[in-house]
Coordinates of C-alpha atoms in Angstrom, one line a residue:
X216 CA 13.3 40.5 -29.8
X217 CA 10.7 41.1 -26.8
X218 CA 7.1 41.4 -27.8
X219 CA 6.2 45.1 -28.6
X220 CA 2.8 44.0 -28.3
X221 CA 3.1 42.8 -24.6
X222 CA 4.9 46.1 -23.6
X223 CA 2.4 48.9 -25.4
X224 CA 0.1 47.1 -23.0
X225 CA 2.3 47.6 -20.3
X226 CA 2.8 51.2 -20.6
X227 CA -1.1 51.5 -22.1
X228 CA -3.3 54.3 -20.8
X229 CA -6.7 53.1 -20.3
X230 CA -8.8 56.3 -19.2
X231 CA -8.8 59.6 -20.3
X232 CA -7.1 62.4 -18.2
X233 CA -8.3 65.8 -16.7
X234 CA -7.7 68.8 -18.3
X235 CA -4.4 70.4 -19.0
X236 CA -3.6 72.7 -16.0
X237 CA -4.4 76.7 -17.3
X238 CA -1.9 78.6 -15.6
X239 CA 0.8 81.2 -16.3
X240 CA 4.0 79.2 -17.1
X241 CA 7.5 79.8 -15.2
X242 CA 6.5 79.3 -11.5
X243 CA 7.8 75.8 -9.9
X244 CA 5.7 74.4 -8.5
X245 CA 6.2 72.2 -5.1
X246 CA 6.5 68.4 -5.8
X247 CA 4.2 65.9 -3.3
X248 CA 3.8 65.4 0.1
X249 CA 5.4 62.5 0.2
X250 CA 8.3 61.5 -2.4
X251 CA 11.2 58.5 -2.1
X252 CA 14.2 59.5 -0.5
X253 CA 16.5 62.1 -2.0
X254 CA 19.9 63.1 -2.1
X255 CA 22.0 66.3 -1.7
X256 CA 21.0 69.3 -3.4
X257 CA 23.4 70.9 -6.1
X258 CA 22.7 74.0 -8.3
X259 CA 21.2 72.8 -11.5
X260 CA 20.1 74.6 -15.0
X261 CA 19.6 74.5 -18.6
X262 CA 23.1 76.4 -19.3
X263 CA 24.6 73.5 -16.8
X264 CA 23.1 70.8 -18.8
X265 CA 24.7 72.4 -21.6
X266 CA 27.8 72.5 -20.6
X267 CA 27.6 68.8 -19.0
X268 CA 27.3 67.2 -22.6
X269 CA 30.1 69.6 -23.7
X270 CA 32.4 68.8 -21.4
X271 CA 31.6 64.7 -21.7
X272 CA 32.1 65.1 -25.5
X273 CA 35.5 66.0 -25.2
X274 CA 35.8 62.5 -23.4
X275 CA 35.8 58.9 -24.8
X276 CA 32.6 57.5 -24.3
X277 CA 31.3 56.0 -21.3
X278 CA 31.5 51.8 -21.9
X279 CA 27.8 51.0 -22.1
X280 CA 26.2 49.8 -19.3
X281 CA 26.2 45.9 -18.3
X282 CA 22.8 44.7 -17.5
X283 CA 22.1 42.8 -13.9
X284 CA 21.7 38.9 -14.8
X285 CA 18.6 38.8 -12.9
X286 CA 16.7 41.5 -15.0
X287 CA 15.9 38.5 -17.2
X288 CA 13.2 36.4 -14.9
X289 CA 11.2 39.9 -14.6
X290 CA 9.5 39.2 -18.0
X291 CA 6.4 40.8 -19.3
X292 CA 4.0 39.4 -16.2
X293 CA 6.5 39.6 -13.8
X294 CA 6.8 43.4 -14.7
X295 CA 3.6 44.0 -14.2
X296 CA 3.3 42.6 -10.8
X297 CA 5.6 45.4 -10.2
X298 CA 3.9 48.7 -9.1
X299 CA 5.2 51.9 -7.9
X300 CA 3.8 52.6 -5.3
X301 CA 0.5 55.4 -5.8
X302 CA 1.7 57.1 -2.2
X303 CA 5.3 57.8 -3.6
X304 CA 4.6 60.1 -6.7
X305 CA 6.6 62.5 -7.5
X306 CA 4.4 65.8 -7.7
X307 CA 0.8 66.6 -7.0
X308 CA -1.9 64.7 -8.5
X309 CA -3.3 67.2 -11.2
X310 CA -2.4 65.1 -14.1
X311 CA 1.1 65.4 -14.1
X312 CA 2.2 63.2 -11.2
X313 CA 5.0 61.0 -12.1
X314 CA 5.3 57.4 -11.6
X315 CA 8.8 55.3 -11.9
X316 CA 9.4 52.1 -13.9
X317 CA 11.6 49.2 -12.1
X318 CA 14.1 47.1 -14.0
X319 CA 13.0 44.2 -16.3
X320 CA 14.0 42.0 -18.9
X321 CA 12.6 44.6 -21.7
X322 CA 14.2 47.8 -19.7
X323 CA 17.4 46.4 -17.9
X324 CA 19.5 49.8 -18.2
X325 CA 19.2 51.9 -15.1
X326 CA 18.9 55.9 -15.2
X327 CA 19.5 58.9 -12.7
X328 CA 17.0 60.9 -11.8
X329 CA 16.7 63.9 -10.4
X330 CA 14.0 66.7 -8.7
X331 CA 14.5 70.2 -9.8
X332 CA 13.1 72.9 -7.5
X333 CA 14.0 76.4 -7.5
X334 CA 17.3 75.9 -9.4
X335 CA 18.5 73.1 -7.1
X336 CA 18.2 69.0 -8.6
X337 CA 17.9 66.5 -5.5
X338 CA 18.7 62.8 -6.6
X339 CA 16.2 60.1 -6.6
X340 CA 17.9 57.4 -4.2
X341 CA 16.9 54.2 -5.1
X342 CA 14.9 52.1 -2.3
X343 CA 12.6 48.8 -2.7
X344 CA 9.9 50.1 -0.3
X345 CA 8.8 52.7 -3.5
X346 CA 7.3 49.6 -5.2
X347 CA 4.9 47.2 -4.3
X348 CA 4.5 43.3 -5.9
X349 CA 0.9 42.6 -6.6
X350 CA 0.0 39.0 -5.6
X351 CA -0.1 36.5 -8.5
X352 CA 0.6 33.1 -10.1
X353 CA 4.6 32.0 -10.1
X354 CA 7.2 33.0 -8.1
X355 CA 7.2 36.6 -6.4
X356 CA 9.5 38.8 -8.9
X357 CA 12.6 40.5 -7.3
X358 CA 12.6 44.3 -6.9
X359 CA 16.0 45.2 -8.4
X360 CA 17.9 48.5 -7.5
X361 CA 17.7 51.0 -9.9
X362 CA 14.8 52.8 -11.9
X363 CA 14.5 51.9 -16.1
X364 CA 12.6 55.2 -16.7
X365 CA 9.7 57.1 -15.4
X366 CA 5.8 57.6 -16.9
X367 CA 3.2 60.7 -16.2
X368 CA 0.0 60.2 -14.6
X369 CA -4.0 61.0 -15.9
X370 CA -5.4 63.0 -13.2
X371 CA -6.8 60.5 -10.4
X372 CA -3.1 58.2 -11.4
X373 CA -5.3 55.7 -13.8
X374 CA -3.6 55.4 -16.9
X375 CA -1.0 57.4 -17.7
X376 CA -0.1 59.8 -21.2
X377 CA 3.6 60.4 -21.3
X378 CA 6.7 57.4 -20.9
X379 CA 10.1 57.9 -21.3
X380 CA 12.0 54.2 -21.2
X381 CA 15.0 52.6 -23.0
X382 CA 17.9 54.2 -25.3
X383 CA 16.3 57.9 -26.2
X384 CA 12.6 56.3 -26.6
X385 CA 9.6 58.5 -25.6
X386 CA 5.7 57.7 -26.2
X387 CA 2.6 59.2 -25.2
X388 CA -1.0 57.7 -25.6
X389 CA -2.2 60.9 -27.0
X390 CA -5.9 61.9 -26.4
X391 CA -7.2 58.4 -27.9
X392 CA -5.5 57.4 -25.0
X393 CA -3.8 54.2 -26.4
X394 CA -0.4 53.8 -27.2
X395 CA 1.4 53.4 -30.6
X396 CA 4.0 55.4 -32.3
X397 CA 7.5 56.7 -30.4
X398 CA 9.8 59.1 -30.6
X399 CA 13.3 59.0 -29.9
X400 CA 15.8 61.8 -29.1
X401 CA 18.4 61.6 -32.4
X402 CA 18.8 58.6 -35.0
X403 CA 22.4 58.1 -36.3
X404 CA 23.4 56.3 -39.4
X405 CA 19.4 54.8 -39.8
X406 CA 19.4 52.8 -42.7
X407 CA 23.0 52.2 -43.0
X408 CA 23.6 48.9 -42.7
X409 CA 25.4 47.6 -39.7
X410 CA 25.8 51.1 -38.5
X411 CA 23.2 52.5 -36.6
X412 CA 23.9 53.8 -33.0
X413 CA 20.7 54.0 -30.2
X414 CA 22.7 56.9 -28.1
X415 CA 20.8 56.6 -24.9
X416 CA 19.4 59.4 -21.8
X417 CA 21.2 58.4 -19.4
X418 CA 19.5 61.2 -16.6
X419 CA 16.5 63.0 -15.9
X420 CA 16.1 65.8 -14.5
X421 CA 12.3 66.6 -13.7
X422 CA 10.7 69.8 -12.8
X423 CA 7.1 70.8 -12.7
X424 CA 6.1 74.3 -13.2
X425 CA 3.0 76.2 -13.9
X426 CA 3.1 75.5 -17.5
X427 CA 3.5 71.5 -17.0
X428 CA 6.1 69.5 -16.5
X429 CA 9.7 70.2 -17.8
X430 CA 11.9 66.9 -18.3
X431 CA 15.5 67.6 -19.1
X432 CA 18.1 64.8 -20.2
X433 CA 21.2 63.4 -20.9
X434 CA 22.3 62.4 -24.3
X435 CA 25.4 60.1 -24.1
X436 CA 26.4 58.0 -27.5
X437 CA 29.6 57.1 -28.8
X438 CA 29.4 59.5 -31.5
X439 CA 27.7 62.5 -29.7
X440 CA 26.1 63.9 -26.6
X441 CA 23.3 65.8 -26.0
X442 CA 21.2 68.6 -23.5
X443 CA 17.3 68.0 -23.9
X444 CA 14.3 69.8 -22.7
X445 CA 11.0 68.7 -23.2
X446 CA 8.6 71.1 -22.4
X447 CA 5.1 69.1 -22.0
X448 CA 1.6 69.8 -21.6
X449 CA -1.6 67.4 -21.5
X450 CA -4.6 69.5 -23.4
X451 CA -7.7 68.1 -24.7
X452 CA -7.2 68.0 -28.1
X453 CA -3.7 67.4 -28.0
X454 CA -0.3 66.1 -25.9
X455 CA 2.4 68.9 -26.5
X456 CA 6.5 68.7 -26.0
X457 CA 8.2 71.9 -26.9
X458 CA 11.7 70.4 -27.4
X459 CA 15.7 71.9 -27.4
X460 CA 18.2 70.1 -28.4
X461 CA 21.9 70.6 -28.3
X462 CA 24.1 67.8 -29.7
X463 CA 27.8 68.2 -29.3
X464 CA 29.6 65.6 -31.9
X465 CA 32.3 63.1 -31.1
X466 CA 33.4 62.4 -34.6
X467 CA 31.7 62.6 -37.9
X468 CA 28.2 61.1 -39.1
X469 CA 27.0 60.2 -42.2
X470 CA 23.3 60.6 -41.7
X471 CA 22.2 62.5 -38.8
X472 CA 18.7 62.5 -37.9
X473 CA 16.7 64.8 -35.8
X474 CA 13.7 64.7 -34.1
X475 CA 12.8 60.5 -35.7
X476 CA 9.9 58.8 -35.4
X477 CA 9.1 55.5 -35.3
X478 CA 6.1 53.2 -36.0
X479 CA 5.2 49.9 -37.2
X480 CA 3.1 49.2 -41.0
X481 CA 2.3 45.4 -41.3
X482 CA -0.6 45.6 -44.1
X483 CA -3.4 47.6 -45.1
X484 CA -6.3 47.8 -47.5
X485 CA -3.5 49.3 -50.1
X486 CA -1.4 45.5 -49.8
X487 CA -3.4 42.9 -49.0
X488 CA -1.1 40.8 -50.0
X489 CA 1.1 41.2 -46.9
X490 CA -2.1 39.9 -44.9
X491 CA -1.8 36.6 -43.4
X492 CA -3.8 37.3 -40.2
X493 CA -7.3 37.3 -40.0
X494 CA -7.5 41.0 -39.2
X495 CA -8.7 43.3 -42.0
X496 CA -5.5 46.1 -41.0
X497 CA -2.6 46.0 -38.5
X498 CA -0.6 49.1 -38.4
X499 CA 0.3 52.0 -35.6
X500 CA 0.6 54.6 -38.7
X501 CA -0.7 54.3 -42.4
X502 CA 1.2 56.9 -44.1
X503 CA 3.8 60.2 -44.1
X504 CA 2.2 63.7 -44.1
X505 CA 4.0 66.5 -45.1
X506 CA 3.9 70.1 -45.1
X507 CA 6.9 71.6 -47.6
X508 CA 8.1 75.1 -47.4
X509 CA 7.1 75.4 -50.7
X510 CA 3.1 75.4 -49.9
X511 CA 3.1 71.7 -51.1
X512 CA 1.2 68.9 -48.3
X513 CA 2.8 65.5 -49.7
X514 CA 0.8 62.4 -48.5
X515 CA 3.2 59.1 -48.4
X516 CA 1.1 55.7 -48.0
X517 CA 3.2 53.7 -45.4
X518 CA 4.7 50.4 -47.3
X519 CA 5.7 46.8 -45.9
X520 CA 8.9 46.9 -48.8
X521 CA 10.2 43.5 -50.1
X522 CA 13.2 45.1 -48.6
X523 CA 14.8 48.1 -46.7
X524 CA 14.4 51.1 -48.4
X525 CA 14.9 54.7 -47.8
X526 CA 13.1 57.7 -49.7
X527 CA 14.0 61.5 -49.5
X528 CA 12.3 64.2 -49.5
X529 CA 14.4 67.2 -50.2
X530 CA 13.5 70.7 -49.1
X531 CA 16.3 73.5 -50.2
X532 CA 13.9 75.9 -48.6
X533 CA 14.4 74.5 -45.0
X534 CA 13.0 71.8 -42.6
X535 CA 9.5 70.5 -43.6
X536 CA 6.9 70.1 -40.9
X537 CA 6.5 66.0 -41.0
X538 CA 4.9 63.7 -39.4
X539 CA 3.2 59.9 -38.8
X540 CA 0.0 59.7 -39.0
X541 CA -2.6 57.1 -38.4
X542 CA -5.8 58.6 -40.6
X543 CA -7.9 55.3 -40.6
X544 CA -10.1 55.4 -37.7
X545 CA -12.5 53.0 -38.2
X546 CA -12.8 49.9 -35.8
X547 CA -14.2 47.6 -38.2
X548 CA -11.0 48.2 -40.7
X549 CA -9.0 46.6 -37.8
X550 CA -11.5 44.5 -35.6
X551 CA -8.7 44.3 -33.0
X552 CA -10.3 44.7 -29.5
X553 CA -7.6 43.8 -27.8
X554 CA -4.9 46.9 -28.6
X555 CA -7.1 49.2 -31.0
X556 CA -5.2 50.7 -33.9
X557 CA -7.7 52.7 -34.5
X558 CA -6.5 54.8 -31.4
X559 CA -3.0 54.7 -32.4
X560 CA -1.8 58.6 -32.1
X561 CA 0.0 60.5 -35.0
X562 CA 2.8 62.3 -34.1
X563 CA 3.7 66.0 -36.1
X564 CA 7.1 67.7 -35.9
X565 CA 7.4 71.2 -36.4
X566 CA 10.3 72.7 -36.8
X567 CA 11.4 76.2 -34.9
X568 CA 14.0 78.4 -36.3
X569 CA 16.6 78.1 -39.3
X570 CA 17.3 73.9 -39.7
X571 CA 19.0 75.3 -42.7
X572 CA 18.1 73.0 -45.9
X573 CA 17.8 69.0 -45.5
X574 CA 15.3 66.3 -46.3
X575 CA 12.5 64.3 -44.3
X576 CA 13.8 60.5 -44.4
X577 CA 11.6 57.8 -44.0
X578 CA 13.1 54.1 -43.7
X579 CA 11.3 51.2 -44.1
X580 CA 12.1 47.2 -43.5
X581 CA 10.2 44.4 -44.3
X582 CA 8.2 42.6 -41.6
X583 CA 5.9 39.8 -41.7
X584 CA 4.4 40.6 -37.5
X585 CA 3.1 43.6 -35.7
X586 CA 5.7 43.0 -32.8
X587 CA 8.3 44.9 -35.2
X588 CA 8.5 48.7 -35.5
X589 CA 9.7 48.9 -39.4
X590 CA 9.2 52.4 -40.2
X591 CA 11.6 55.2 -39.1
X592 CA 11.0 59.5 -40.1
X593 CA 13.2 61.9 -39.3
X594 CA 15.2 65.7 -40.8
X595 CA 18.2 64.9 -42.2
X596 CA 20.4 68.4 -42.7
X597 CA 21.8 68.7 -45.6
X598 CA 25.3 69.9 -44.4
X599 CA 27.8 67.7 -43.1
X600 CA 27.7 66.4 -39.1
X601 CA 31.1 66.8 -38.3
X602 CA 33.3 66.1 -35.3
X603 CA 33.5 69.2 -32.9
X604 CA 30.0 70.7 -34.2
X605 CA 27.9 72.3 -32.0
X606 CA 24.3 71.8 -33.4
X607 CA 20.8 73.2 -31.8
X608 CA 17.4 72.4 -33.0
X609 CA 13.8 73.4 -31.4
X610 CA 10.8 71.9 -32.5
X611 CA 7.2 71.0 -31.2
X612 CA 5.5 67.7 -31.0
X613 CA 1.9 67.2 -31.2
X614 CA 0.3 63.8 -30.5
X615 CA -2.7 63.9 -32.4
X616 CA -6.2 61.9 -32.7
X617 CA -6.8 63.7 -36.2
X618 CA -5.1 66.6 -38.8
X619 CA -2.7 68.9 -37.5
X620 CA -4.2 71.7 -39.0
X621 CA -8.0 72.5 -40.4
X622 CA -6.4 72.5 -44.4
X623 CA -8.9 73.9 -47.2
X624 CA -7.9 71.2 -49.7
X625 CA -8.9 67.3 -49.8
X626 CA -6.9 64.4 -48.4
X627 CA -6.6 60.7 -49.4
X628 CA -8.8 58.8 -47.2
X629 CA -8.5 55.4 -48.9
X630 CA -6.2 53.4 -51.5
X631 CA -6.2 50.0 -52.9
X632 CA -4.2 48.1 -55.4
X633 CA -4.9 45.7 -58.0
X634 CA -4.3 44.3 -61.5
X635 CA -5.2 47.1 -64.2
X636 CA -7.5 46.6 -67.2
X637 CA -11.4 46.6 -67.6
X638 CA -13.2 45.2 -64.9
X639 CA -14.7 41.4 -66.4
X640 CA -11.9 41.6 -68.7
X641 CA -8.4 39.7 -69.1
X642 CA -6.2 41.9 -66.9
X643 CA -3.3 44.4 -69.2
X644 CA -0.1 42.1 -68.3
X645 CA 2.6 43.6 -66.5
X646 CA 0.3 46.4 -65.6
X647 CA -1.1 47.3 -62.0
X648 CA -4.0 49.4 -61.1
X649 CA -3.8 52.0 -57.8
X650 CA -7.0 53.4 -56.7
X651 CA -7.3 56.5 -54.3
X652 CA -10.0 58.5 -52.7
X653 CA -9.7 62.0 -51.7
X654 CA -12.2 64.1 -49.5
X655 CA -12.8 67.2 -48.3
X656 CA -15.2 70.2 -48.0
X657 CA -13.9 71.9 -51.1
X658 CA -15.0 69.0 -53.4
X659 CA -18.4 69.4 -52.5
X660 CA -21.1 70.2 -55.0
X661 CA -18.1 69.6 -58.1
X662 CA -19.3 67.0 -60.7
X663 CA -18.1 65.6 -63.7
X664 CA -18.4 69.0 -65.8
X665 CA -17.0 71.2 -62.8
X666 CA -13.4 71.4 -64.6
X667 CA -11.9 68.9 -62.2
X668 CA -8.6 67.0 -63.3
X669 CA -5.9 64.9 -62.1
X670 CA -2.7 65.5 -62.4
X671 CA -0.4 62.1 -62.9
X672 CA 3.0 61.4 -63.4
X673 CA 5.7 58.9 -62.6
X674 CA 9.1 58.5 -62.6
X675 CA 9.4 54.7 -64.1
X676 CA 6.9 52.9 -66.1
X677 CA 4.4 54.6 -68.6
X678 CA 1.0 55.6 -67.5
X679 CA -2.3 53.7 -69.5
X680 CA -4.8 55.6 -68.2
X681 CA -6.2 58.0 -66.2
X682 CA -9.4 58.5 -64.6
X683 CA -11.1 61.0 -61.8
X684 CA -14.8 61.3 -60.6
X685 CA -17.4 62.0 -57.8
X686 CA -18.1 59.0 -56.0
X687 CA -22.1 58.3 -56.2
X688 CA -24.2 58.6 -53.1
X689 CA -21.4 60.6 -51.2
X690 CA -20.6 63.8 -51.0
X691 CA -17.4 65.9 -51.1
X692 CA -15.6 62.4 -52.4
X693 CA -13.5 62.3 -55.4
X694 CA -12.0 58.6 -56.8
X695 CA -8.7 58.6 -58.6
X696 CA -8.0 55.3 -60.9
X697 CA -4.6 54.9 -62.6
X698 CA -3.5 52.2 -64.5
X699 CA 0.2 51.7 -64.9
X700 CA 2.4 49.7 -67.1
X701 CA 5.4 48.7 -64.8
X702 CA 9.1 48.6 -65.3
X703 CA 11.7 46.5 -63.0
X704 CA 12.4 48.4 -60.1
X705 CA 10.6 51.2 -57.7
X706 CA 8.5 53.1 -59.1
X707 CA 6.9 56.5 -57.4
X708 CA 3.4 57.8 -58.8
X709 CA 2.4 61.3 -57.7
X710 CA -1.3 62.7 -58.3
X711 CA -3.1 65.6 -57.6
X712 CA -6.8 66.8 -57.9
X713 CA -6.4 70.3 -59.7
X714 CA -9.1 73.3 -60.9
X715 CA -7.9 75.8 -63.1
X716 CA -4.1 74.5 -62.4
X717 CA -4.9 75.1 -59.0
X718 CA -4.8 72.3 -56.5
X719 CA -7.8 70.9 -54.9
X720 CA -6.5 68.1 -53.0
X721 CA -2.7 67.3 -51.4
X722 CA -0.4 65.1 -53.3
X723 CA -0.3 61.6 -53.4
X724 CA 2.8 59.7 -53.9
X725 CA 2.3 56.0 -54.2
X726 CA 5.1 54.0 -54.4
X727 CA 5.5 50.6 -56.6
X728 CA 7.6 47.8 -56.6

């Protein structure tokens, strides 16, 4: 297991960019001045990217790919050492100039890459002169031939917002400009023990228009391939990918799932009792958000589980708009100077079209160290993935700093745990206490005679009490308290602020056990 920690920092952006280019999209744009060597042009588009992953589904799978021995002494400060080389970047330097990662221990696998320009892809030859070694302690680390994956440049090539590196893995640092969260291209069988595949992009094909930069890929796996397009823009508020994908199955799979993400939850102020560090929180996302087509926004508190566990979240109405969010931004909840979680991006989906109905799956595993990503959400279809489907999806991702959308209603903004009873008192045994704040604009000015109440159930267990007020001395703050005698087993709370049986706040669902 290589330390997450180590490579986030590797890949971390450390200033903020320029703004997004404003221009009409469609027009390619000419790639820089100076580029590494390239290879023979051949006709290239998104139909022929199509039909490339049809034609290797009908074939067995590719064997995977045998790492190079020596990929192992480039560790973590060895890989660093390793620059490419600021003169050799592909495309101007307007924010969108790209930048190529070498082999290492943490990203032995080798992709093609390719330059797209007016509907002809040149390939990227590999040559050690397009990266340079910075001096340093130890022995000089080896340059070895082939490129692991590719990142996107700020505007003046500090930092960078956008990485694509290892299996289908993509990050960005968002406009916090620190790196957290990823994305990956499809998850098969997640959550299924001893039977999860990491299909991998095998090649990129890069081309940068007027409306940013397009990145198409590869899909290959031994039970599908794939045609991507990432459609990406750097704004202010916001990194966008407008993303197609076209997955062409080898053979059946159990539990597809499209468009995943995945993050790491070590502790927060809602289980303390995971804390063994001195730092208050550590997590890159502290909870599900989701918008149902139903009108319902569903607000899922992130859990370290005693063990793997997977919840659904049915929607017979079509795909839900999902995502993982980190909504604590305070620096003294974390006091970590070093990688600061409280710039960690969310990450929204949002689904285009007909998905037809499904579920959003979240997975979690236990882990006891923030070098782990233990959290996984992604659509799960309801019908079958079968062999010889054809599937599409479109969807857009946002990497956000706050809320996807400016919402009328209230939103939990802290939770905490505990034993239940009377404060001072012998504590109810076998009983547990969950506390929750919810704020927003709407609760401002209600008090305790404004016909405010909360709506509690839960699906195992027995609820004690109940309790809902104004929090004193701030404003437009409501504080939930339930007490709940527990059962054996997982238990999953959901409350709601109403007025007038209409809701002021999104629904919390809390899970014990």
């Amino acid at each position: 297991m290589f330390d997450r920690r180590e490579i986030l920092t590797l890949l971390g952006a450390l200033t903020a960019g320029g703004p997004a280019l404003a221009a009409a999209p469609g027009r390619t744009r000419s790639v820089g001045a100076v580029t590494p060597a390239l290879g023979t042009a051949q006709p290239f588009d998104w139909a022929w990217l199509q039909a490339e992953a049809e034609r290797l589904a009908g074939r067995p799978p590719r064997p995977p790919h045998q790492a190079d021995p020596r990929t192992h002494a480039v560790d973590y400060d060895a890989a660093n050492r390793i620059r490419f080389r600021e003169d050799r970047s592909l495309f101007t330097d307007d924010g969108y100039a790209v930048r190529l990662f070498p082999l290492g221990r943490y990203a032995p696998t080798p992709v093609d890459l390719f330059l797209v320009e007016r509907g002809r892809a040149r390939p990227i030859e590999h040559s050690e002169d397009m990266f340079e070694v910075a001096p340093g302690e130890g022995p000089v680390p080896q340059v070895l031939p082939g490129i692991s994956g590719f990142r996107v440049m700020n505007r003046g090539g500090v930092g960078d917002w956008l990485a694509f590196q290892g299996a289908s893995y993509f990050r960005s640092a968002g406009p916090l400009d620190q790196y957290g969260l990823s994305a990956r291209g499809v998850a098969i069988d997640t959550g299924i023990d001893g039977r999860e595949e990491f299909p991998a992009f095998t090649a990129f094909w890069l081309e940068r228009t007027d409306a940013g930069l397009t990145i198409y890929a590869l899909l290959e796996g031994a039970s599908l391939t794939g045609a991507y397009r990432f459609v990406c823009t750097n704004a202010r508020q916001a990194v966008v990918q407008d993303v197609s994908a076209v997955l062409f199955l080898r053979r059946d799979v159990e539990r597809l799932g499209i468009a995943p993400l995945t993050s790491m939850f070590w502790y927060d102020e809602g289980n303390p009792q995971a804390r063994i560090d001195w730092r208050p929180e550590i997590h890159d996302s502290d909870g599900l958000l989701i918008y149902n087509r139903a009108g319902e926004r569903l607000w899922r508190p992130l859990r370290n589980p005693d063990r793997p566990t997977v919840n659904l979240f049915a929607d017979d109405r079509g795909a839900s708009a999902y995502g993982l969010f980190q909504r604590d931004r305070s620096f003294d909840h974390y006091q970590d100077d070093g990688v600061f979680y409280e710039k960690r991006p969310s990450l929204w989906v949002e689904p285009k079209g007909d998905w037809g109905p499904g579920a959003v799956t979240l997975y979690e595993i236990p882990t006891r160290r923030e070098t782990d990503d233990n959290v996984v959400a992604f659509w799960t279809p309801k019908a079958p993935a079968l062999a010889g489907m054809r599937l599409t999806f479109d969807y857009r991702l946002r990497w956000l700093g706050g809320e996807p959308e400016a919402v009328s209603i209230a939103r939990v903004v802290d939770r905490w745990t505990g034993v239940a009873g009377r404060p001072g008192t012998e504590p109810i045994p076998g009983a547990q206490r969950l506390v929750a704040d919810f704020a927003g604009p709407i609760l401002k000015g209600l008090g305790r005679g404004s016909g405010v109440t909360p709506a509690v159930s839960i699906d195992r267990g027995r609820i004690l009490s109940v309790a809902a007020y104004p929090v004193v001395g701030q404003a437009a703050r409501w504080r939930l308290i339930v007490d709940v005698a527990r059962e054996p087993g997982t238990a999953n709370l959901r409350a709601t602020l109403e007025k007038g049986g209409s809701p002021l706040s999104e629904t919390l669902i809390h899970q014990f056990g």
